[in-house]
Short mmCIF file of C-alpha atoms in Angstrom, two decimals:
data_model
loop_
_atom_site.label_atom_id
_atom_site.label_comp_id
_atom_site.label_asym_id
_atom_site.label_seq_id
_atom_site.Cartn_x
_atom_site.Cartn_y
_atom_site.Cartn_z
CA MET A 12 74.24 -29.37 31.11
CA THR A 13 70.92 -29.28 32.95
CA THR A 14 68.31 -26.63 32.23
CA PHE A 15 65.69 -25.64 34.78
CA THR A 16 62.13 -24.35 35.07
CA LYS A 17 60.89 -23.04 38.42
CA LEU A 18 57.54 -24.46 39.55
CA GLU A 19 55.10 -23.04 42.04
CA ALA A 20 53.80 -25.04 44.98
CA GLY A 21 51.46 -27.81 43.89
CA GLU A 22 52.76 -28.14 40.33
CA GLN A 23 54.00 -31.57 39.23
CA PRO A 24 57.83 -31.88 39.28
CA ASN A 25 59.41 -33.33 36.17
CA ILE A 26 62.82 -34.54 35.05
CA ALA A 27 63.32 -35.09 31.32
CA VAL A 28 66.52 -36.79 30.23
CA TYR A 29 67.58 -37.14 26.60
CA PRO A 30 70.08 -40.03 26.24
CA SER A 31 70.74 -39.38 22.56
CA HIS A 32 71.57 -35.71 23.11
CA LYS A 33 75.27 -35.89 23.95
CA LEU A 34 76.56 -32.45 24.89
CA SER A 35 80.22 -32.74 25.85
CA ARG A 36 82.69 -35.48 26.67
CA ILE A 37 83.55 -35.85 30.34
CA ASN A 38 87.26 -35.74 31.07
CA ASP A 39 88.02 -38.61 33.46
CA ASN A 40 90.43 -36.26 35.23
CA ILE A 41 87.47 -34.66 37.02
CA TYR A 42 87.83 -37.61 39.40
CA GLY A 43 91.36 -36.61 40.37
CA GLY A 44 92.87 -36.80 43.84
CA PHE A 45 95.10 -34.54 45.89
CA THR A 46 97.77 -35.56 48.40
CA GLU A 47 99.64 -32.92 50.41
CA HIS A 48 102.28 -33.04 53.12
CA MET A 49 99.69 -31.97 55.67
CA GLY A 50 98.44 -33.73 58.78
CA ARG A 51 98.15 -37.48 58.20
CA CYS A 52 97.68 -37.36 54.44
CA ILE A 53 101.14 -38.63 53.49
CA TYR A 54 102.56 -39.94 56.76
CA GLY A 55 99.93 -42.27 58.17
CA GLY A 56 97.85 -42.08 54.99
CA LEU A 57 99.72 -43.03 51.83
CA TYR A 58 102.87 -44.02 53.69
CA ASP A 59 102.79 -45.75 57.06
CA PRO A 60 105.89 -47.96 57.46
CA GLY A 61 105.65 -48.04 61.25
CA ASN A 62 102.12 -49.47 61.33
CA PRO A 63 102.16 -52.72 63.34
CA THR A 64 99.14 -54.34 61.67
CA MET A 65 100.23 -57.18 59.39
CA GLY A 66 99.07 -56.98 55.79
CA LEU A 67 98.30 -53.24 55.74
CA ILE A 68 101.78 -52.18 54.61
CA ASP A 69 103.70 -53.32 51.54
CA GLU A 70 107.48 -53.60 51.21
CA ASN A 71 107.69 -49.89 50.33
CA GLY A 72 105.81 -48.76 53.43
CA PHE A 73 102.67 -47.90 51.45
CA ARG A 74 99.20 -48.55 52.86
CA THR A 75 97.73 -51.35 50.77
CA ASP A 76 94.15 -50.55 51.81
CA VAL A 77 94.54 -46.94 50.70
CA MET A 78 96.00 -48.03 47.34
CA GLU A 79 93.12 -50.46 46.85
CA SER A 80 90.61 -47.68 47.56
CA PHE A 81 92.24 -45.46 44.93
CA ARG A 82 92.04 -48.34 42.47
CA GLU A 83 88.37 -48.88 43.33
CA LEU A 84 87.68 -45.24 42.46
CA ASN A 85 89.86 -45.53 39.35
CA VAL A 86 91.47 -42.19 40.22
CA PRO A 87 93.12 -40.97 36.99
CA VAL A 88 95.46 -38.25 38.34
CA VAL A 89 96.76 -37.17 41.77
CA ARG A 90 98.12 -33.74 42.65
CA TYR A 91 101.25 -33.50 44.85
CA PRO A 92 102.98 -32.24 47.10
CA GLY A 93 100.65 -29.32 47.86
CA GLY A 94 98.84 -27.09 48.46
CA ASN A 95 100.29 -24.47 50.75
CA PHE A 96 103.09 -26.89 51.66
CA VAL A 97 104.72 -26.44 48.26
CA ALA A 98 105.60 -22.76 48.86
CA THR A 99 108.65 -23.77 50.94
CA TYR A 100 109.25 -27.26 49.52
CA HIS A 101 112.56 -28.06 47.84
CA TRP A 102 112.17 -31.27 45.88
CA ILE A 103 115.89 -32.07 46.07
CA ASP A 104 115.49 -32.63 49.83
CA GLY A 105 113.17 -35.59 49.10
CA VAL A 106 115.33 -37.68 46.77
CA GLY A 107 118.31 -39.96 47.29
CA PRO A 108 119.14 -42.14 50.32
CA LYS A 109 116.52 -41.58 53.01
CA GLU A 110 119.09 -41.49 55.81
CA LYS A 111 120.73 -38.47 54.16
CA ARG A 112 117.58 -36.44 53.58
CA PRO A 113 117.34 -33.28 55.71
CA ARG A 114 114.57 -32.56 58.19
CA ARG A 115 113.11 -29.10 57.55
CA PRO A 116 110.71 -26.74 59.34
CA GLU A 117 107.31 -26.91 57.62
CA LEU A 118 105.84 -23.43 57.61
CA ALA A 119 102.42 -23.90 56.03
CA TRP A 120 101.02 -26.27 58.65
CA ASP A 121 103.39 -25.63 61.57
CA GLY A 122 105.23 -28.94 61.44
CA VAL A 123 108.52 -30.64 60.63
CA GLU A 124 109.06 -32.34 57.27
CA SER A 125 111.26 -35.46 57.38
CA ASN A 126 111.43 -35.77 53.56
CA GLU A 127 111.23 -39.54 54.00
CA PHE A 128 108.54 -39.53 51.30
CA GLY A 129 109.47 -37.57 48.17
CA THR A 130 109.40 -37.54 44.39
CA ASP A 131 110.54 -41.10 43.72
CA GLU A 132 108.26 -42.55 46.40
CA PHE A 133 105.28 -40.63 45.03
CA MET A 134 106.02 -41.74 41.47
CA MET A 135 106.32 -45.37 42.58
CA TRP A 136 103.04 -45.06 44.50
CA CYS A 137 101.30 -43.63 41.41
CA GLU A 138 102.52 -46.50 39.25
CA LEU A 139 101.34 -49.08 41.78
CA VAL A 140 97.93 -47.41 42.03
CA GLY A 141 97.63 -46.90 38.27
CA THR A 142 97.27 -43.13 38.32
CA LYS A 143 99.10 -40.17 36.77
CA PRO A 144 101.12 -37.63 38.80
CA TYR A 145 100.42 -33.89 38.79
CA LEU A 146 103.17 -31.81 40.41
CA ALA A 147 102.95 -28.28 41.81
CA LEU A 148 105.99 -26.01 41.57
CA ASN A 149 107.34 -23.91 44.44
CA PHE A 150 106.50 -20.26 43.64
CA GLY A 151 107.33 -19.13 47.16
CA THR A 152 110.94 -19.88 48.12
CA GLY A 153 111.61 -21.79 44.89
CA THR A 154 113.63 -20.65 41.89
CA LEU A 155 113.25 -21.17 38.16
CA ASP A 156 116.49 -23.16 38.13
CA GLU A 157 115.02 -25.46 40.78
CA ALA A 158 111.82 -25.94 38.75
CA LEU A 159 113.76 -26.70 35.57
CA ALA A 160 115.89 -29.20 37.47
CA TRP A 161 112.79 -30.99 38.82
CA LEU A 162 111.30 -31.21 35.35
CA GLU A 163 114.59 -32.57 34.00
CA TYR A 164 114.79 -35.08 36.85
CA CYS A 165 111.27 -36.33 36.12
CA ASN A 166 111.04 -36.17 32.34
CA SER A 167 114.41 -36.07 30.62
CA ALA A 168 115.96 -39.03 28.80
CA LYS A 169 119.13 -37.10 28.00
CA ASP A 170 122.63 -37.53 29.36
CA THR A 171 122.34 -34.52 31.69
CA TYR A 172 122.96 -33.89 35.37
CA TYR A 173 119.48 -34.22 36.88
CA ALA A 174 118.40 -37.00 34.52
CA ASN A 175 121.53 -38.87 35.58
CA LEU A 176 120.77 -38.13 39.21
CA ARG A 177 117.43 -39.87 38.74
CA ARG A 178 119.26 -42.83 37.23
CA LYS A 179 121.67 -42.83 40.17
CA HIS A 180 118.64 -43.07 42.47
CA GLY A 181 117.51 -46.23 40.68
CA ARG A 182 115.13 -45.00 37.98
CA ASP A 183 116.42 -45.29 34.42
CA ASN A 184 113.33 -44.36 32.40
CA PRO A 185 111.77 -40.89 32.75
CA TYR A 186 108.56 -40.53 34.76
CA ASN A 187 107.04 -38.36 32.00
CA VAL A 188 105.01 -36.16 34.34
CA LYS A 189 102.46 -34.40 32.15
CA TYR A 190 100.77 -31.93 34.51
CA TRP A 191 102.63 -29.09 36.28
CA ALA A 192 101.12 -26.26 38.31
CA LEU A 193 102.70 -22.81 38.28
CA GLY A 194 102.41 -22.32 42.02
CA ASN A 195 99.55 -22.63 44.47
CA GLU A 196 97.26 -19.88 45.81
CA THR A 197 100.02 -17.30 45.42
CA TRP A 198 97.35 -14.61 45.82
CA GLY A 199 96.63 -15.65 49.44
CA PRO A 200 97.86 -13.72 52.52
CA TRP A 201 98.64 -17.10 54.16
CA GLN A 202 101.26 -17.81 51.50
CA VAL A 203 105.00 -17.56 51.93
CA GLU A 204 105.86 -14.85 49.37
CA GLN A 205 102.33 -13.76 48.56
CA MET A 206 102.28 -12.00 45.18
CA THR A 207 100.34 -9.28 43.45
CA LYS A 208 98.53 -10.35 40.30
CA GLU A 209 100.99 -8.30 38.26
CA ASP A 210 104.06 -9.95 39.77
CA TYR A 211 102.57 -13.42 39.48
CA ALA A 212 101.50 -13.10 35.86
CA LYS A 213 104.93 -11.89 34.78
CA LYS A 214 106.72 -14.66 36.68
CA ALA A 215 104.32 -17.41 35.56
CA TYR A 216 104.70 -16.56 31.90
CA GLN A 217 108.50 -16.43 32.06
CA TRP A 218 108.65 -19.75 33.89
CA ALA A 219 106.25 -21.27 31.36
CA LYS A 220 108.54 -20.31 28.47
CA ALA A 221 111.55 -21.91 30.14
CA LEU A 222 109.73 -25.07 31.23
CA LYS A 223 108.39 -25.71 27.75
CA LEU A 224 111.91 -25.43 26.35
CA VAL A 225 112.84 -28.41 28.54
CA ASP A 226 109.69 -30.38 27.65
CA PRO A 227 107.17 -28.85 25.23
CA SER A 228 104.74 -31.73 25.79
CA ILE A 229 103.84 -30.79 29.36
CA VAL A 230 100.52 -29.25 30.41
CA LEU A 231 101.04 -26.05 32.41
CA ILE A 232 98.38 -24.90 34.85
CA LEU A 233 98.05 -21.26 35.80
CA CYS A 234 97.34 -20.34 39.43
CA GLY A 235 93.89 -18.83 39.55
CA GLU A 236 91.74 -17.85 42.52
CA THR A 237 87.98 -18.48 42.68
CA GLY A 238 87.25 -18.16 38.97
CA HIS A 239 85.30 -14.93 39.44
CA SER A 240 87.96 -12.55 40.74
CA GLU A 241 90.05 -9.73 39.35
CA TRP A 242 93.09 -11.99 39.87
CA ASP A 243 91.60 -14.58 37.52
CA PHE A 244 90.90 -12.08 34.76
CA TYR A 245 94.24 -10.30 34.98
CA THR A 246 96.39 -13.44 35.00
CA LEU A 247 94.41 -14.97 32.14
CA LYS A 248 94.64 -11.77 30.10
CA GLU A 249 98.43 -11.60 30.60
CA CYS A 250 99.21 -15.29 30.15
CA VAL A 251 96.75 -16.69 27.60
CA ARG A 252 98.54 -15.36 24.53
CA PHE A 253 99.53 -16.41 21.04
CA ASP A 254 103.34 -16.66 21.28
CA LEU A 255 104.98 -17.98 18.13
CA HIS A 256 108.47 -17.09 19.38
CA GLY A 257 108.08 -18.75 22.75
CA LEU A 258 106.69 -21.95 21.22
CA SER A 259 109.15 -22.23 18.33
CA GLY A 260 106.61 -21.19 15.73
CA SER A 261 103.83 -23.58 16.79
CA THR A 262 100.32 -22.45 15.86
CA THR A 263 98.61 -25.29 17.71
CA SER A 264 99.92 -24.97 21.27
CA SER A 265 99.94 -22.49 24.12
CA MET A 266 102.18 -21.60 27.05
CA ILE A 267 99.23 -21.97 29.41
CA ASP A 268 96.96 -24.99 28.98
CA MET A 269 94.70 -24.82 32.05
CA HIS A 270 93.64 -22.34 34.72
CA SER A 271 93.20 -23.54 38.28
CA ILE A 272 90.50 -22.38 40.69
CA HIS A 273 89.85 -23.34 44.31
CA VAL A 274 86.58 -23.27 46.23
CA TYR A 275 85.58 -24.88 49.52
CA THR A 276 82.02 -24.84 50.80
CA ALA A 277 80.53 -25.30 54.28
CA SER A 278 77.67 -24.17 56.49
CA ASN A 279 76.35 -25.21 59.88
CA ASP A 280 72.86 -25.24 58.34
CA PRO A 281 72.37 -28.65 56.67
CA VAL A 282 70.40 -27.37 53.66
CA LYS A 283 72.63 -24.37 52.98
CA ASN A 284 75.60 -26.71 53.33
CA ALA A 285 74.18 -29.18 50.81
CA ILE A 286 73.36 -26.63 48.10
CA ALA A 287 76.45 -24.40 48.57
CA PRO A 288 78.42 -26.15 45.75
CA ARG A 289 76.02 -24.56 43.25
CA SER A 290 78.25 -21.50 43.73
CA ALA A 291 81.07 -23.45 42.08
CA GLU A 292 78.90 -23.83 38.99
CA ARG A 293 78.62 -20.08 38.62
CA ALA A 294 82.37 -19.76 39.24
CA ILE A 295 83.08 -22.20 36.40
CA GLU A 296 80.73 -20.36 34.03
CA ILE A 297 82.32 -16.99 34.82
CA CYS A 298 85.86 -18.35 34.57
CA ALA A 299 85.08 -19.97 31.20
CA GLY A 300 83.91 -16.57 30.00
CA LEU A 301 87.13 -14.95 31.25
CA ILE A 302 89.17 -17.51 29.32
CA ASP A 303 87.23 -16.67 26.17
CA LEU A 304 87.62 -12.94 26.81
CA ALA A 305 91.40 -13.32 27.16
CA ARG A 306 91.55 -15.29 23.91
CA ILE A 307 89.44 -12.67 22.12
CA GLN A 308 91.46 -9.71 23.39
CA ASN A 309 94.79 -11.42 22.69
CA ASN A 310 93.77 -12.67 19.23
CA VAL A 311 94.43 -16.31 20.06
CA PRO A 312 93.47 -18.28 16.93
CA ALA A 313 91.18 -21.29 16.82
CA THR A 314 94.18 -23.50 16.02
CA VAL A 315 95.25 -23.17 19.67
CA PRO A 316 93.11 -25.49 21.83
CA ARG A 317 90.85 -23.64 24.24
CA GLN A 318 92.19 -23.56 27.78
CA THR A 319 90.14 -25.51 30.31
CA ILE A 320 89.58 -25.15 34.04
CA CYS A 321 91.54 -27.20 36.54
CA PHE A 322 89.42 -27.22 39.71
CA ASP A 323 92.33 -28.68 41.66
CA GLU A 324 91.00 -28.05 45.17
CA TRP A 325 87.36 -28.61 46.03
CA ASN A 326 85.48 -30.10 48.95
CA VAL A 327 83.36 -29.39 52.00
CA TRP A 328 85.67 -27.80 54.58
CA ASP A 329 85.08 -25.52 57.53
CA PRO A 330 88.59 -24.51 58.75
CA ALA A 331 87.12 -23.41 62.08
CA ARG A 332 86.06 -26.97 62.96
CA ALA A 333 88.83 -28.82 61.09
CA ILE A 334 91.89 -26.69 61.78
CA GLY A 335 94.64 -27.03 59.19
CA GLU A 336 97.50 -26.82 61.69
CA LYS A 337 95.88 -29.66 63.67
CA GLY A 338 95.49 -31.99 60.71
CA ALA A 339 92.12 -30.83 59.29
CA GLU A 340 90.35 -34.12 59.96
CA GLU A 341 86.70 -33.40 59.17
CA ARG A 342 83.90 -35.58 60.53
CA TYR A 343 81.50 -35.71 57.60
CA THR A 344 77.70 -35.92 57.84
CA LEU A 345 74.89 -36.92 55.50
CA SER A 346 74.54 -33.22 54.65
CA ASP A 347 78.18 -33.22 53.54
CA ALA A 348 77.53 -36.30 51.39
CA LEU A 349 74.74 -34.42 49.60
CA ALA A 350 77.10 -31.48 49.10
CA VAL A 351 79.75 -33.74 47.55
CA ALA A 352 77.13 -35.21 45.19
CA ILE A 353 76.12 -31.69 44.11
CA TRP A 354 79.80 -30.79 43.64
CA LEU A 355 80.12 -33.77 41.30
CA ASN A 356 76.86 -32.93 39.52
CA VAL A 357 78.35 -29.50 38.83
CA PHE A 358 81.45 -31.00 37.22
CA ILE A 359 79.29 -33.25 35.04
CA ARG A 360 77.04 -30.39 33.95
CA GLN A 361 80.08 -28.19 33.23
CA SER A 362 82.17 -30.89 31.55
CA LYS A 363 82.66 -28.66 28.51
CA HIS A 364 84.82 -26.35 30.62
CA VAL A 365 86.41 -28.57 33.28
CA GLY A 366 89.53 -30.48 32.28
CA MET A 367 90.45 -31.66 35.76
CA ALA A 368 89.13 -31.57 39.32
CA ASN A 369 90.91 -32.82 42.45
CA ILE A 370 89.13 -33.51 45.70
CA ALA A 371 91.10 -32.00 48.54
CA GLN A 372 92.23 -34.21 50.00
CA SER A 373 92.31 -37.91 49.24
CA VAL A 374 93.03 -39.46 52.64
CA ASN A 375 92.67 -38.33 56.29
CA VAL A 376 92.85 -34.56 55.66
CA ILE A 377 89.30 -33.28 54.90
CA SER A 378 88.83 -36.61 53.22
CA PRO A 379 86.18 -39.26 52.55
CA LEU A 380 88.76 -41.89 53.51
CA MET A 381 90.25 -42.18 57.01
CA THR A 382 92.95 -44.58 58.16
CA THR A 383 93.31 -46.22 61.55
CA LYS A 384 96.09 -48.55 62.62
CA ASP A 385 93.73 -51.44 61.86
CA GLY A 386 92.04 -50.36 58.62
CA LEU A 387 89.86 -47.75 56.92
CA ILE A 388 86.81 -45.68 57.74
CA LYS A 389 84.76 -44.73 54.69
CA GLN A 390 83.03 -41.50 55.62
CA THR A 391 79.61 -40.42 54.34
CA THR A 392 81.23 -38.53 51.46
CA TRP A 393 82.95 -41.67 50.16
CA TRP A 394 79.70 -43.14 48.85
CA PRO A 395 78.64 -40.44 46.35
CA LEU A 396 82.26 -40.22 45.20
CA LEU A 397 82.27 -43.98 44.60
CA LEU A 398 79.03 -43.90 42.59
CA PHE A 399 80.23 -41.08 40.36
CA CYS A 400 83.68 -42.59 39.81
CA LYS A 401 82.13 -45.93 38.84
CA TYR A 402 79.26 -44.78 36.68
CA MET A 403 79.30 -41.09 35.69
CA ARG A 404 81.76 -41.24 32.81
CA GLY A 405 81.42 -40.83 29.07
CA TRP A 406 79.26 -37.95 27.88
CA THR A 407 77.12 -35.33 29.60
CA VAL A 408 73.60 -35.54 28.18
CA ALA A 409 70.85 -32.95 27.96
CA THR A 410 68.54 -32.91 30.97
CA HIS A 411 65.72 -30.60 32.04
CA VAL A 412 64.38 -30.25 35.58
CA SER A 413 61.10 -28.62 36.62
CA CYS A 414 60.57 -28.27 40.37
CA ALA A 415 60.27 -25.83 43.25
CA THR A 416 63.26 -23.89 44.57
CA TYR A 417 64.90 -23.22 47.90
CA GLU A 418 64.06 -19.61 48.78
CA GLY A 419 66.17 -19.07 51.89
CA VAL A 420 69.52 -17.45 52.55
CA THR A 421 72.43 -19.18 50.82
CA GLU A 422 76.07 -19.72 51.65
CA PRO A 423 77.73 -17.87 50.01
CA ALA A 424 75.10 -15.13 50.12
CA TRP A 425 75.65 -14.16 46.46
CA LEU A 426 74.50 -17.59 45.28
CA ALA A 427 70.82 -16.70 45.71
CA ALA A 428 71.34 -13.48 43.79
CA THR A 429 72.92 -15.14 40.76
CA ASN A 430 71.53 -18.68 40.50
CA ASP A 431 68.33 -20.62 40.89
CA THR A 432 68.59 -23.18 43.67
CA PRO A 433 66.17 -26.02 42.79
CA TRP A 434 65.39 -28.58 45.46
CA LEU A 435 66.33 -31.25 42.92
CA ASP A 436 69.91 -31.08 41.66
CA VAL A 437 70.43 -33.34 38.63
CA SER A 438 73.05 -34.43 36.12
CA ALA A 439 73.07 -37.29 33.63
CA THR A 440 75.65 -39.15 31.57
CA VAL A 441 75.77 -41.83 28.93
CA SER A 442 78.70 -44.23 28.78
CA GLU A 443 80.54 -45.62 25.78
CA HIS A 444 78.56 -48.84 26.29
CA GLY A 445 75.18 -47.10 26.21
CA PHE A 446 74.38 -46.98 29.94
CA LEU A 447 72.51 -43.90 31.11
CA SER A 448 73.28 -42.78 34.68
CA MET A 449 71.31 -39.96 36.29
CA CYS A 450 72.12 -38.59 39.74
CA THR A 451 69.46 -36.62 41.62
CA VAL A 452 69.98 -34.90 44.96
CA ASN A 453 66.84 -33.97 46.86
CA ALA A 454 68.08 -31.27 49.25
CA HIS A 455 64.75 -30.84 51.05
CA ARG A 456 65.20 -32.01 54.64
CA THR A 457 61.66 -33.23 55.26
CA GLU A 458 59.80 -33.70 51.95
CA SER A 459 60.21 -36.47 49.43
CA CYS A 460 59.51 -35.54 45.82
CA GLU A 461 57.25 -37.54 43.49
CA VAL A 462 58.57 -36.82 39.99
CA ASP A 463 57.54 -37.60 36.42
CA VAL A 464 60.73 -38.93 34.86
CA GLU A 465 60.72 -38.74 31.07
CA GLY A 466 63.17 -40.49 28.78
CA VAL A 467 63.60 -43.64 30.86
CA LYS A 468 63.32 -46.52 28.41
CA PRO A 469 65.47 -49.34 29.78
CA ALA A 470 66.40 -51.84 27.08
CA ASN A 471 65.90 -54.75 29.46
CA GLY A 472 62.93 -53.25 31.33
CA GLU A 473 65.00 -52.67 34.45
CA VAL A 474 66.47 -49.59 36.13
CA GLU A 475 69.14 -50.00 38.77
CA VAL A 476 68.56 -47.74 41.79
CA PHE A 477 71.26 -46.59 44.23
CA VAL A 478 70.12 -44.47 47.19
CA ILE A 479 72.28 -42.73 49.82
CA THR A 480 70.45 -41.31 52.81
CA GLY A 481 70.28 -41.65 56.60
CA GLU A 482 68.10 -41.25 59.66
CA SER A 483 69.23 -37.67 60.26
CA TRP A 484 71.14 -34.96 58.43
CA ASP A 485 74.03 -35.21 60.89
CA ALA A 486 74.49 -38.99 60.63
CA THR A 487 78.18 -39.95 60.34
CA ASN A 488 80.23 -43.08 59.70
CA MET A 489 82.84 -42.60 62.41
CA GLU A 490 83.55 -44.87 65.40
CA ASP A 491 83.07 -48.00 63.29
CA SER A 492 79.37 -47.24 62.84
CA GLU A 493 78.33 -46.96 59.20
CA LYS A 494 75.07 -45.01 59.33
CA VAL A 495 75.28 -43.78 55.72
CA GLY A 496 75.88 -46.06 52.75
CA ILE A 497 74.38 -47.20 49.44
CA LYS A 498 71.09 -49.11 49.28
CA GLU A 499 70.38 -50.86 45.98
CA SER A 500 67.06 -51.80 44.41
CA LYS A 501 65.29 -52.04 41.02
CA TRP A 502 62.63 -49.99 39.25
CA ASP A 503 60.77 -50.75 36.02
CA GLY A 504 61.12 -47.16 34.73
CA SER A 505 57.40 -46.51 34.37
CA GLY A 506 55.28 -43.82 36.02
CA THR A 507 56.67 -41.49 38.64
CA TYR A 508 59.67 -41.93 40.91
CA ASN A 509 59.74 -40.83 44.53
CA PHE A 510 63.05 -39.22 45.53
CA PRO A 511 63.36 -39.47 49.34
CA ALA A 512 63.89 -36.37 51.46
CA PHE A 513 67.53 -35.37 51.92
CA SER A 514 68.92 -38.08 49.69
CA ILE A 515 71.14 -38.90 46.75
CA THR A 516 69.60 -41.20 44.13
CA MET A 517 71.28 -42.63 41.08
CA LEU A 518 69.11 -44.27 38.41
CA ARG A 519 71.00 -46.35 35.85
CA TRP A 520 69.77 -48.26 32.82
CA LYS A 521 70.86 -49.61 29.46
CA CYS A 522 69.47 -47.41 26.70
#
């Protein structure tokens, strides 16, 4: 966590970092991905068998450059197959011989689904990448029988119908899928079979009981909203219970293990756009309190592990400029890169509460990574994501920031009424090997910030410096022109450090 003191104009800004003060372990799953049957995310992204460029496609039709990028990020878990898509998806359509798979109308994004890429292809892709699958269940047109069958297909080692069907399709050993979502955004009016909170909570709990009878080891994720809504509180209150009967007498497990929330941020104003993810921090804090309130009211004992937040859709996305039905291909700017860095700072600061986070999405659709027939474009938002995935792991450490604040209108408007919005947004981590990494976003468009940095005592007298900035807030990396990237340098760690205007800076040293 990072604490903050507001300074008046002319006072000396300060960042104090305390490497020995470990606060909470960071779950690597905060660097999760998300792949949905939407636009060019799957077809043309993960899977592109018709691409004519030699060397880009493996024998399975998978994009090798996309897989290598996932490996570079060391993505620990990937959510699939949606998203809104899952509300009419029947997994059985996507298994077995490809020539026999049915083509179906796709209602979420106004398309046609060939089912050429399905469960077995996704599982193979995950194994090749070295990541874990996270599957979302169909709470729209799906049935409980269908969900139980999918779980059996993926996880059962028994001599039963769907486990044997998996074997028939060429996979003997179970996939052992750990993470399962109980629907997606079922509260939304855009959903096929939108539900009331009462109907959803009842259905989710009943499905959870049945699913855990098939495989009690799975992690079930409740469908939340924004983390600060009536839907969130009601579903948590109804589903976070102590149920000895449903869990065969266990006093150390729960039907519901995580609660998902979704937030996207965007603004046409570059500063408001950059600082908007601070609203997600407040959402996490409120949602964590709602989890505790549900546990208190339902007398859930301390023997049951505390439920965590699964922030399984987050990103910068303006649906008006990147229309979902047209593929949602955002063209990201330097401002968006700053926003992504602040998003990630939030997850580091709130690591006590966040068990997983999944950038939506991982390729082509509102993504830092774009494919062409010849290769990849790494958008501005790729670079902060890369720095965090490489270096911001281990433990969140205590940090204190003193600086001036942004005093303008925020997006969302309630952010200014509930949170301070310092010009410097900071988080810090210490790794298992004793490396301290501190990421600072200076969201001021025109002013650099000369800062006293306390606690920097590099063991070898050297601080690595990584800076992401550009000539203008709207600089992009499209059309084969990389205007935003990482510039590396060194600093001796003494005196003040000057954080450039509208920049992301990571300082890293051995403690």
